[in-house]
Coordinates of C-alpha atoms in Angstrom, one line a residue:
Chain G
X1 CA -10.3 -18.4 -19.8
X2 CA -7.1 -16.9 -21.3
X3 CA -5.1 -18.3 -18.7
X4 CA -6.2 -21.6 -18.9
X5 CA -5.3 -21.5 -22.3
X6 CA -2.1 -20.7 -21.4
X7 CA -1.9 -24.2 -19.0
X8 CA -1.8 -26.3 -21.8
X9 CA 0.8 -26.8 -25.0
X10 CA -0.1 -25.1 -28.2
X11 CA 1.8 -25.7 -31.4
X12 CA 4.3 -26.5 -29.5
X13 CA 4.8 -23.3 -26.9
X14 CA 5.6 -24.6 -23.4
X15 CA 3.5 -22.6 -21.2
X16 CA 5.4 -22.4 -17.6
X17 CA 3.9 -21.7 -14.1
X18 CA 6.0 -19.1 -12.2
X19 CA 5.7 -19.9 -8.3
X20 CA 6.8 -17.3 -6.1
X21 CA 7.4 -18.1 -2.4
X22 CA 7.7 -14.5 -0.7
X23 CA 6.7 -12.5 2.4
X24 CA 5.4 -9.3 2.9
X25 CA 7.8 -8.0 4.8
X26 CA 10.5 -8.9 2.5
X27 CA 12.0 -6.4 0.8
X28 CA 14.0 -8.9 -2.0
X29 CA 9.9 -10.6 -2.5
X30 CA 8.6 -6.8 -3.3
X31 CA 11.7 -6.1 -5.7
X32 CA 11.4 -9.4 -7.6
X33 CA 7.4 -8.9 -7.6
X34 CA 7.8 -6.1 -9.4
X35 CA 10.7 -7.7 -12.2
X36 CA 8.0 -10.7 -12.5
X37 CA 4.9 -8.3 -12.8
X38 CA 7.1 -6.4 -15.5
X39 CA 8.2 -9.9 -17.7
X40 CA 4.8 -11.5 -17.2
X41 CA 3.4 -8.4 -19.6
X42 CA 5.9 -9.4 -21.9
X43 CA 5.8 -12.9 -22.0
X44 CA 3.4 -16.2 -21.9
X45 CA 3.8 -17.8 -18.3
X46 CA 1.2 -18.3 -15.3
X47 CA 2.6 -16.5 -12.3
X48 CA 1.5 -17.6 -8.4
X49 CA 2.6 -16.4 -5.5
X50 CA 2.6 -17.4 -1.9
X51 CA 2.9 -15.6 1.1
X52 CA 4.9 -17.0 4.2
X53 CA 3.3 -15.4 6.7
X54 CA -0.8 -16.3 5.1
X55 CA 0.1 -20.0 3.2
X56 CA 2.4 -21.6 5.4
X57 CA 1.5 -25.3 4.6
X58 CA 3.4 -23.9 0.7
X59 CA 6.4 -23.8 2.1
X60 CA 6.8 -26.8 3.8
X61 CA 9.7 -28.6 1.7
X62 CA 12.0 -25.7 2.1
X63 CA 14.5 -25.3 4.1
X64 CA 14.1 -22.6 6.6
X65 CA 17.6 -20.8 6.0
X66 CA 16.9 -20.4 2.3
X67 CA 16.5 -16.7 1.2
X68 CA 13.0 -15.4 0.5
X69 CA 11.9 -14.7 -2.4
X70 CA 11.9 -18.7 -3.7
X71 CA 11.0 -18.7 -7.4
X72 CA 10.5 -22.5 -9.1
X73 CA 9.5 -22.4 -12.6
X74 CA 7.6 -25.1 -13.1
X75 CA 6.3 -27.0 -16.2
X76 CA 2.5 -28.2 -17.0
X77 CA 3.1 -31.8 -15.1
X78 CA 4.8 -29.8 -12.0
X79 CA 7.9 -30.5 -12.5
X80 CA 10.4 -27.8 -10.8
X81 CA 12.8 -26.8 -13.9
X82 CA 14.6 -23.8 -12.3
X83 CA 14.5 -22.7 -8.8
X84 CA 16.9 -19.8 -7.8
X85 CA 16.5 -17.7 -4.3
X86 CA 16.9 -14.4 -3.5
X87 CA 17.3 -10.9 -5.8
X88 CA 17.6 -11.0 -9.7
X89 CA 17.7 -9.4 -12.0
X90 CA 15.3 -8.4 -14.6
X91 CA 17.7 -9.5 -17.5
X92 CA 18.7 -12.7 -15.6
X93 CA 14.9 -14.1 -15.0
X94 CA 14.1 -12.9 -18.8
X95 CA 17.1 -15.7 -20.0
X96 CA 15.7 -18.4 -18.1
X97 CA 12.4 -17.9 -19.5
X98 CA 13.7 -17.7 -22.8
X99 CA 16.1 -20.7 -21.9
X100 CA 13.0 -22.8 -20.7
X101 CA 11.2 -21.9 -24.3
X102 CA 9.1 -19.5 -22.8
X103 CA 7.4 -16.8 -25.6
X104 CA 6.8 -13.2 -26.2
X105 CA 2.7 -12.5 -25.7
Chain A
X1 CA 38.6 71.4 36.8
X2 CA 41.3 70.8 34.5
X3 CA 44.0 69.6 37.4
X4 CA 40.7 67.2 38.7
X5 CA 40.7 65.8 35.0
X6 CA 44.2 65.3 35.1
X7 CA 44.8 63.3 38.1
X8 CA 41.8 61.1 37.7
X9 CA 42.8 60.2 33.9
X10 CA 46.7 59.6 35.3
X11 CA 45.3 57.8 38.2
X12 CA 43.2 55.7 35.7
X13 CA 45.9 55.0 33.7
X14 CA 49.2 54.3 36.3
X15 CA 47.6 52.8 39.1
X16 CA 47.1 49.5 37.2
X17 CA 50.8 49.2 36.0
X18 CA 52.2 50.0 39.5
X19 CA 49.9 47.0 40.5
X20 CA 50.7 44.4 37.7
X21 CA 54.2 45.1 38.9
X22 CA 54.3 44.3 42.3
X23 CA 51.6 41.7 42.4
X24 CA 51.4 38.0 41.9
X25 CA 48.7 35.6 40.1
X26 CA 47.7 31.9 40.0
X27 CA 45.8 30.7 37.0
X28 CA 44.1 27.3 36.6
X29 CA 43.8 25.3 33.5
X30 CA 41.8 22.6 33.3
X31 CA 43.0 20.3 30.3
X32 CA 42.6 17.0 28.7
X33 CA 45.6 15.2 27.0
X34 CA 43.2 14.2 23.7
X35 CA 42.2 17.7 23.3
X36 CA 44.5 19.8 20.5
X37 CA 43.4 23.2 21.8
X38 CA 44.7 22.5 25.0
X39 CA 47.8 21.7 23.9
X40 CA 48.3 25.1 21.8
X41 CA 47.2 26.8 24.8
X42 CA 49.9 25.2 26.9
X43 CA 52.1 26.1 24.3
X44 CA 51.6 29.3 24.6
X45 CA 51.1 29.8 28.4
X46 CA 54.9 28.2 28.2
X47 CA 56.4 31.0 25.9
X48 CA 54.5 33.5 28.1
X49 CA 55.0 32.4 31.9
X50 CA 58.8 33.1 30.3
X51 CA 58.2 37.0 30.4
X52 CA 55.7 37.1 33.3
X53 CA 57.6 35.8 36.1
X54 CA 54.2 37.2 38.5
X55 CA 52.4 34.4 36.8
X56 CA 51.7 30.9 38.1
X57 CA 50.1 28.6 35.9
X58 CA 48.8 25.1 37.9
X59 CA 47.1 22.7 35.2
X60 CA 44.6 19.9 36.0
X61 CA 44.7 16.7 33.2
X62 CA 41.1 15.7 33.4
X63 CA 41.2 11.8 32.7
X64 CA 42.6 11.8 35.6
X65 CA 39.8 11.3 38.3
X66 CA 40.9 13.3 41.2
X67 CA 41.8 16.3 38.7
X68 CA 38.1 16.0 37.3
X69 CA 36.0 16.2 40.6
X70 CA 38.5 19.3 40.7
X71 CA 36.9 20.5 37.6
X72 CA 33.9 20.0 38.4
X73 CA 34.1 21.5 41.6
X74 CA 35.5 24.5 40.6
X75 CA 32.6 24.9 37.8
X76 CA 30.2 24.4 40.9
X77 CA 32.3 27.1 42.4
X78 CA 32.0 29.7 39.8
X79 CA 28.4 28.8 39.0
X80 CA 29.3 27.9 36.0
X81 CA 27.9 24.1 33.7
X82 CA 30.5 23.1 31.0
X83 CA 32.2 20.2 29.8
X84 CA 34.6 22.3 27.2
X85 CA 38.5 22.0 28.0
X86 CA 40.6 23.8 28.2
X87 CA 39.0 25.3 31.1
X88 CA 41.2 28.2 32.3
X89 CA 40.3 30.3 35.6
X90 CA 41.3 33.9 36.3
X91 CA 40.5 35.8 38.9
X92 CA 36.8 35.3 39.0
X93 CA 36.6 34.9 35.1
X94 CA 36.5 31.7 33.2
X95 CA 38.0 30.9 29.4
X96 CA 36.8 27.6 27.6
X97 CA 38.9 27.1 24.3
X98 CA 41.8 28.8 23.2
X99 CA 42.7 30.9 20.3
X100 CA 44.5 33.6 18.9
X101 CA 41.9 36.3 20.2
X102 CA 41.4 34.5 23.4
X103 CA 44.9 34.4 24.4
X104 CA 44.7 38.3 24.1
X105 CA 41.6 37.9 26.4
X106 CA 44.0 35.9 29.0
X107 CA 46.7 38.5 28.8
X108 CA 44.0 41.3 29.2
X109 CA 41.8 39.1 32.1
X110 CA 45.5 38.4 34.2
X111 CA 46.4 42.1 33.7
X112 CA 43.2 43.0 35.2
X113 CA 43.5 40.8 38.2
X114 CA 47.1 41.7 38.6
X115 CA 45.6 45.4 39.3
X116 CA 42.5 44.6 40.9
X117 CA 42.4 42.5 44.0
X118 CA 40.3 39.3 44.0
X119 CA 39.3 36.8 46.3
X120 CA 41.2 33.2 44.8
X121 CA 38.3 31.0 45.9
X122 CA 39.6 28.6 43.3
X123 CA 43.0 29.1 44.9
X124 CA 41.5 28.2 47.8
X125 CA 39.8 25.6 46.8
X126 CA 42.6 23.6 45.3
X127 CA 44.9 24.4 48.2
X128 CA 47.0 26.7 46.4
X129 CA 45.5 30.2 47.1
X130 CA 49.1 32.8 46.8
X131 CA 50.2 35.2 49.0
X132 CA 50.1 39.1 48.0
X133 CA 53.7 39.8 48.5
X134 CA 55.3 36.2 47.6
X135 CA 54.7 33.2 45.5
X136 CA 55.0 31.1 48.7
X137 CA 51.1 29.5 48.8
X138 CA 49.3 30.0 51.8
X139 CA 46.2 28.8 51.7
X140 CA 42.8 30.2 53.0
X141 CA 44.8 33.4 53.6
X142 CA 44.4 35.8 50.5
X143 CA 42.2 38.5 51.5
X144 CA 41.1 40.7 48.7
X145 CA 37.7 41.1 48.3
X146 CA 36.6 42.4 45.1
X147 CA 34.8 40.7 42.4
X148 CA 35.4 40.4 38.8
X149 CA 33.9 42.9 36.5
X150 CA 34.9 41.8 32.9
X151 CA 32.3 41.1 30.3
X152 CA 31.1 37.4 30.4
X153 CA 34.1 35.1 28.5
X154 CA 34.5 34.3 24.8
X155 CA 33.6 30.5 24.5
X156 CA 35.5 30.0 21.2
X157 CA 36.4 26.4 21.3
X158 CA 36.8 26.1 17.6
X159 CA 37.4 29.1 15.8
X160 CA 38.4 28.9 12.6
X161 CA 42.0 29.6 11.5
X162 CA 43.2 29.5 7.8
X163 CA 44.9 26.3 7.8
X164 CA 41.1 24.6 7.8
X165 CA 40.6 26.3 4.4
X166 CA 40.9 23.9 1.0
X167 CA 40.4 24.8 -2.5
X168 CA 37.8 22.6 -4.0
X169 CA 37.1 22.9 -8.1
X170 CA 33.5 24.2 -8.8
X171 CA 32.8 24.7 -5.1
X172 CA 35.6 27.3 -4.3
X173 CA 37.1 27.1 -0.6
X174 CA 36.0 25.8 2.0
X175 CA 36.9 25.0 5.4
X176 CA 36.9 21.4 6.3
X177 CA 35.8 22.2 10.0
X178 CA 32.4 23.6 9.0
X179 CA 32.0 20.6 6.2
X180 CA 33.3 17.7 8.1
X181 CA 31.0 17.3 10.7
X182 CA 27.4 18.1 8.0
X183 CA 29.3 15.5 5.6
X184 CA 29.4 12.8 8.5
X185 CA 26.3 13.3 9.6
X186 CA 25.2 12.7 6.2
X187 CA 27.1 9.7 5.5
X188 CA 26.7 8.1 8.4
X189 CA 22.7 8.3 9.1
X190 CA 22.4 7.1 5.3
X191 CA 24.3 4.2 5.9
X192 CA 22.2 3.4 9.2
X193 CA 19.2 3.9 7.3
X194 CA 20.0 0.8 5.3
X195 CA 19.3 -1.1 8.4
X196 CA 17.0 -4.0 7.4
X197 CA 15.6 -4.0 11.5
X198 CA 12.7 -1.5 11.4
X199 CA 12.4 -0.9 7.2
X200 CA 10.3 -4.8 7.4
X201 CA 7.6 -3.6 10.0
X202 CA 7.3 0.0 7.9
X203 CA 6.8 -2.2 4.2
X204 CA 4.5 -4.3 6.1
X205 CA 2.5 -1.2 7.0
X206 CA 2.3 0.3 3.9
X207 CA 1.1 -3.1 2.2
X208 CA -1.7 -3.1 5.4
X209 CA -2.5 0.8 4.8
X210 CA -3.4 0.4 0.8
X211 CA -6.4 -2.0 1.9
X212 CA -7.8 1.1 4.2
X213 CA -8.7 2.6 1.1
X214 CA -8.9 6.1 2.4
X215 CA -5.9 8.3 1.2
X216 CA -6.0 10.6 3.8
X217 CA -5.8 8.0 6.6
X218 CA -2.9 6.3 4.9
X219 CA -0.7 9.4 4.6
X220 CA -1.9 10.6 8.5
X221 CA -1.0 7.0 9.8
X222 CA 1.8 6.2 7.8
X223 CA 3.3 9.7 8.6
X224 CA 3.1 9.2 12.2
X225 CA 4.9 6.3 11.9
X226 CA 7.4 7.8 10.2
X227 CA 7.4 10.7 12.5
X228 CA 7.1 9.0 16.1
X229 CA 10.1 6.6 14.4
X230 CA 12.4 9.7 13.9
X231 CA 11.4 11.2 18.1
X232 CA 12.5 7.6 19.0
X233 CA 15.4 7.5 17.5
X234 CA 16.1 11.3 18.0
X235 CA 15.6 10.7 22.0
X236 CA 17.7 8.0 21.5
X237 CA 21.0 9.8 20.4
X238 CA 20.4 12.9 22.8
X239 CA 20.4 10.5 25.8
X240 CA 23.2 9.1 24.0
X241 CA 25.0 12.0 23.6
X242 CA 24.5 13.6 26.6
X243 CA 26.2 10.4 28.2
X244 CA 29.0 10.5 25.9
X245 CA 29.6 14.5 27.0
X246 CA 29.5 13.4 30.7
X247 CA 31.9 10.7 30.4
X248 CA 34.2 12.7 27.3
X249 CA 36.8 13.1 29.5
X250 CA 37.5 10.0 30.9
X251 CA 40.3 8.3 29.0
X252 CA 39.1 4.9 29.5
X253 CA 35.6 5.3 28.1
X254 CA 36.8 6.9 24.9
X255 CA 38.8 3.4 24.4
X256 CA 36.3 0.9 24.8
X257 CA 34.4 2.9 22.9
X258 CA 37.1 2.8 20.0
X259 CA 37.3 -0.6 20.1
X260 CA 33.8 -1.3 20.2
X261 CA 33.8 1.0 17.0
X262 CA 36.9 -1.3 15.5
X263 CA 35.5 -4.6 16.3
X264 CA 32.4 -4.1 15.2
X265 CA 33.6 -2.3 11.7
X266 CA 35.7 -6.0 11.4
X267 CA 33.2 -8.5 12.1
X268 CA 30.7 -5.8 9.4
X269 CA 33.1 -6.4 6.5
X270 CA 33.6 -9.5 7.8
X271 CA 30.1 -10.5 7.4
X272 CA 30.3 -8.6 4.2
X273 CA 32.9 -10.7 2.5
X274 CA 31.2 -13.8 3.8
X275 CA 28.2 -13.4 2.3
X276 CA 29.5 -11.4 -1.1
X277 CA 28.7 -14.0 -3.2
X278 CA 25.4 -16.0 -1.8
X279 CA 22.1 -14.6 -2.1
X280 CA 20.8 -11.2 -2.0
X281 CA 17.3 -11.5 -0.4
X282 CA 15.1 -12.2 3.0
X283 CA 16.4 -14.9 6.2
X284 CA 13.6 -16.1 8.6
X285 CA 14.2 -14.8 11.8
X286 CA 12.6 -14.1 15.0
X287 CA 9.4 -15.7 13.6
X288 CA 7.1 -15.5 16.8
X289 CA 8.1 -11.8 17.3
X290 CA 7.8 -10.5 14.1
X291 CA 3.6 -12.4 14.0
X292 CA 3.0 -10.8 17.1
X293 CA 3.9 -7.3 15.7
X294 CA 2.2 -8.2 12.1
X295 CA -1.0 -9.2 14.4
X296 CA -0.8 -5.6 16.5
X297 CA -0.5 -3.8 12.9
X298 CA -3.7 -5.7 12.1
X299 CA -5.8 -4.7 15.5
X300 CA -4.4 -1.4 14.7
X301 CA -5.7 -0.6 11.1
X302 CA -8.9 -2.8 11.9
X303 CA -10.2 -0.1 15.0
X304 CA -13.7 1.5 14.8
X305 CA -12.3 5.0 15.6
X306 CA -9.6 6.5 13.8
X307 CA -8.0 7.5 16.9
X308 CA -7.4 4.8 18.3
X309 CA -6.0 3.5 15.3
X310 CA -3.5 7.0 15.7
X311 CA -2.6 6.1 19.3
X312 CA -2.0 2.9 18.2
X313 CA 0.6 3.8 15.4
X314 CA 2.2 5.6 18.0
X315 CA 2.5 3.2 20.7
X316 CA 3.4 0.6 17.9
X317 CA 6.6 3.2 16.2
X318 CA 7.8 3.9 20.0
X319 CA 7.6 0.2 21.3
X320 CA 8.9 -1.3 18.0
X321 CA 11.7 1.6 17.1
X322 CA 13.0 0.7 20.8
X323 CA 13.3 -3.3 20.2
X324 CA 14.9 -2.4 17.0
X325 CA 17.7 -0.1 18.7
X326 CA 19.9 -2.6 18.7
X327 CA 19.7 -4.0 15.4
X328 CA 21.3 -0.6 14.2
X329 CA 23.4 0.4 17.9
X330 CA 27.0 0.7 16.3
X331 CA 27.0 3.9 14.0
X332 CA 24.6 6.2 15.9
X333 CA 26.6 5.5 18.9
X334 CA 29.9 6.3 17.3
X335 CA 28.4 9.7 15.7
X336 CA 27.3 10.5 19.4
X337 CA 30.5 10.2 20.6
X338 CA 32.4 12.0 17.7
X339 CA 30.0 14.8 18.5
X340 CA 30.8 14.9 22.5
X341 CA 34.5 15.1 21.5
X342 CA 34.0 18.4 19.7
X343 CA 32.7 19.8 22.1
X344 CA 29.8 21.9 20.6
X345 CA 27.2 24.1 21.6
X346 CA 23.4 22.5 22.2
X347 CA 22.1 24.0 19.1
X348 CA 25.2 22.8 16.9
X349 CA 24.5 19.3 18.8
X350 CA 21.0 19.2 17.4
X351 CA 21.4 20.1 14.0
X352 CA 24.0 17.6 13.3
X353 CA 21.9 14.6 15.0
X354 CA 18.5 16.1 13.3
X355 CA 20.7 15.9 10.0
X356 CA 21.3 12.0 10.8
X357 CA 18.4 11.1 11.6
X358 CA 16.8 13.1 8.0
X359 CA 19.3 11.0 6.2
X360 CA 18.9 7.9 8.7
X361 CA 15.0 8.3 7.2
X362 CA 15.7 8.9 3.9
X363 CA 15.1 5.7 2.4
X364 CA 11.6 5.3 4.6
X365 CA 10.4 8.5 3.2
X366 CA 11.1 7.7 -0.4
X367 CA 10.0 4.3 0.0
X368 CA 6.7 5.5 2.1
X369 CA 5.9 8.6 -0.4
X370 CA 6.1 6.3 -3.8
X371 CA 3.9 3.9 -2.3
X372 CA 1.4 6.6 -1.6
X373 CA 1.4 8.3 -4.9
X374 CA 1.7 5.3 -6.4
X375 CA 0.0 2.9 -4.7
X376 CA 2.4 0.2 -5.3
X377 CA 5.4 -0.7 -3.1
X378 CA 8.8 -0.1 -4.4
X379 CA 11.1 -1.9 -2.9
X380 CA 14.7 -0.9 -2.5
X381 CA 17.0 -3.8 -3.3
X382 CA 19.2 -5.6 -0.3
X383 CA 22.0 -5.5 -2.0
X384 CA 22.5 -1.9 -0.6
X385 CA 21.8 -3.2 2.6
X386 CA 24.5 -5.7 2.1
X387 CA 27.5 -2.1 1.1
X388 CA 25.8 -0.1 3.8
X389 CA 27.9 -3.1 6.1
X390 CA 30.8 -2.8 4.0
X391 CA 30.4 1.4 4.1
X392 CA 29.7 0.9 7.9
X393 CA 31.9 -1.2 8.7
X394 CA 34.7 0.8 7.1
X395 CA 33.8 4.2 8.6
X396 CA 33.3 2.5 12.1
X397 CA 37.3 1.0 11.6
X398 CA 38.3 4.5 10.5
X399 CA 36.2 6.6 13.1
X400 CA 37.5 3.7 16.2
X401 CA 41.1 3.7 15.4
X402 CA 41.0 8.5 14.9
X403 CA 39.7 7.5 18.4
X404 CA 42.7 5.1 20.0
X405 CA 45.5 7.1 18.2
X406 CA 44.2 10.8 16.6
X407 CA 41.2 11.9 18.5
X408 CA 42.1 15.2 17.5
X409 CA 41.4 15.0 14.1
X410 CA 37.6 13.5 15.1
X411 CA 37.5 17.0 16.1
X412 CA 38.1 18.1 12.5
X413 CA 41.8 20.0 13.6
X414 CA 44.1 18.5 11.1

């Protein structure tokens, strides 16, 4: 129930999906798990992740050289706003949240 | 009594002088033109043939190939299994390395020969077996008969001198001979370990071990992983090594192996440079290879019996360590052959690989022993797999071209 408030805009605060595209093998995914399980504690966004290796059919779209982890931060109408690849870090994802409007919990 | 006493003890002490006067000795020194040792002991066999005119000193330089089925002929000869040089024969006794104290040894071993008579089978052998009364060879004709009876030989390939001593703040001295080696060990496995080859299938393990939900499984499993991982790897570099002894000596070998070590260290920072500035994170590769293991890992964990489950970790760390060999081929390889040219004892040999391989390990332990306390994966960023090229890549440049120009100083003899 809290999260689905989250989905929708309140008073103004854009609520934003986090999608992460990752694999369990994938040492960058498990670092950048861990800097997105830290910031979603501290701030309001929905947070999904996919797994190559179990959701395939997610990743159609991409192209197959890019580097996993894929993160698209996406708004309420799915709309990709940001999408970076790879290893960031904690500071760097933490000012594009803040850059997207994003608030502190 | 007394007059008994006194001949025996004058007997004792002239009849080996009167001998080293009038007789004659060949000595064979096996050498190699890469090895520093060998040439101090040439060094000094020159300044000393100079006062010992009853000496004859025929050397061997092993690269070449005729010279080494000589030397390891003679070795069959005297029973004896070594791949140290210099190899010197006298008599019937045998000194590998050279030092201060073992050129005492050869004065003392030549004097005793020169007094004693011998049969030269290595004389013999190599076609250049001396005449009692003249230097003239004549082979298959020396006809002495005794055997040697000196303790076994000194092997003291590198003893320690002074000059290997440095003065290092907070640490005091110490000698860059015993430190070297440890230190590259160290370096060098920790840099491998950052291979990215065999850490995937060991994080996908862990991530399949926390839905066991048995603690004592996980640690028993994941620890024979780890384990069977390090035999693999271990069995690996000792078959490695012992190749790299065998073939030490030949000239050729050494090369290609330096510029395999050079090459590859180019095309690391290279690849380094190249990608400095994209992304740090995961490429798809080998896609239908790395399923098929995932799947195994699966069948694995999922068995009735834990033992099979055991057997299967082990069959999975053995088949998977051996496809990921090559990912990860160029440092151990080089280590291997920095050991074989320093010629060291089998228990020196081992603790220097067993030291890689800890450090080759080291970031699989942390990684593995975190996730079990913890029960969360921590993963180690790629960015350090991306330096360990650049680290790589620069000690494989440095350690290939010690090997073209100064292999003497891969044996730590600056």
């Amino acid at each position: 129930m809290k999260k689905f408030v989250y989905l929708i805009i309140v008073n103004e605060v854009i609520i934003i999906k986090v999608i992460k595209y990752s694999a369990a093998w994938c040492m960058s995914c498990i670092v950048m798990d861990n800097v997105l399980n830290k910031l979603q504690d501290l701030y309001n966004f929905n947070y999904v992740s996919y797994d190559y290796d179990n959701d395939r059919d997610k990743f159609i779209g991409f192209d197959e050289n890019e580097k996993l982890p894929i993160i698209e931060f996406v708004d309420d109408n799915n709309r990709v706003l940001v999408k970076i690849n790879g290893e960031h870090s904690t500071k760097e994802i933490e000012g594009i949240l803040v850059d997207l409007g994003v608030e502190l919990k | 009594m007394k007059r008994i006493v006194v001949f025996l003890v004058s007997l004792f002490l002239f009849v080996p002088f009167v001998n080293a006067e009038d007789k004659y000795i060949n000595v064979y020194l096996f050498h190699s033109n890469t090895c520093p040792h060998c040439k101090q002991e040439l060094a000094w066999f020159d300044e000393y043939l100079e006062n010992h005119s009853n000496v004859r000193l025929y050397d061997y330089e092993i690269s070449d190939s005729e010279n080494r089925t000589r030397y390891y002929e003679v070795q069959n000869i005297l029973n004896y299994d070594s791949n140290g040089v210099p190899f010197l024969v006298v008599g019937n006794d045998v000194v590998i390395g050279f030092s201060d104290s073992l050129s005492s040894r050869i004065e003392t071993l030549i004097n005793y020969y020169l007094a004693n008579d011998y049969e030269d089978e290595i004389g013999k052998y190599l076609g250049v077996s001396i005449h009692e009364s003249n230097l003239e060879t004549v082979p298959d004709k020396n006809t002495a008969t005794d055997d040697g009876v000196l303790d076994d030989v000194e092997q003291d390939v590198h003893e320690d001198t002074d000059l290997d001593n440095y003065e290092v703040p907070i640490l005091g001295e110490i000698n860059a001979k015993s430190v070297s080696l440890p230190l590259l060990a160290v370096v060098m496995g920790f840099v491998d370990g950052f291979n990215p080859c065999a850490l995937w299938i060991l994080i996908f393990l862990i991530s399949m071990l926390f839905g066991m939900n048995d603690r004592k499984k996980m640690w028993i499993l994941g620890l024979t992983f780890l384990i069977t991982s390090g035999l693999v790897y271990l069995l690996f570099m000792v078959s490695w090594l012992n190749l790299a002894v065998f073939v030490s000596s030949v000239n050729a070998i050494r090369i290609m192996i330096a510029a395999f070590a050079t090459i590859f260290g180019v095309y690391n920072i290279y690849n380094f440079f190249k990608n400095k500035n994209s992304d740090v994170g995961c490429t798809v590769t080998n896609d239908k290879s790395r399923k098929k293991i995932m799947e195994k890992i699966k069948v694995i964990l999922a068995q009735k019996y834990f033992v099979f489950s055991l057997i299967g970790i082990i069959l999975l760390a053995v088949s998977v360590n051996v496809l990921e060999l090559l990912c990860s081929l160029g440092l151990p390889v080089i280590f291997t052959q920095v050991l074989a040219l320093n010629n060291l004892s089998v228990l020196e040999y081992s603790i220097y690989i067993l030291i890689y391989i800890l450090f080759f390990m080291l970031d699989d332990i942390v990684i593995f022993f975190v996730a079990m306390k913890t029960l969360q994966i921590k993963g180690i960023s790629n960015k350090y797999t991306k330096y360990s090229h650049l680290i790589g890549g620069v000690i494989m440049i440095i350690i290939g071209l010690l090997m073209l120009f100064k292999p003497e100083w891969l044996m730590f003899n600056f």
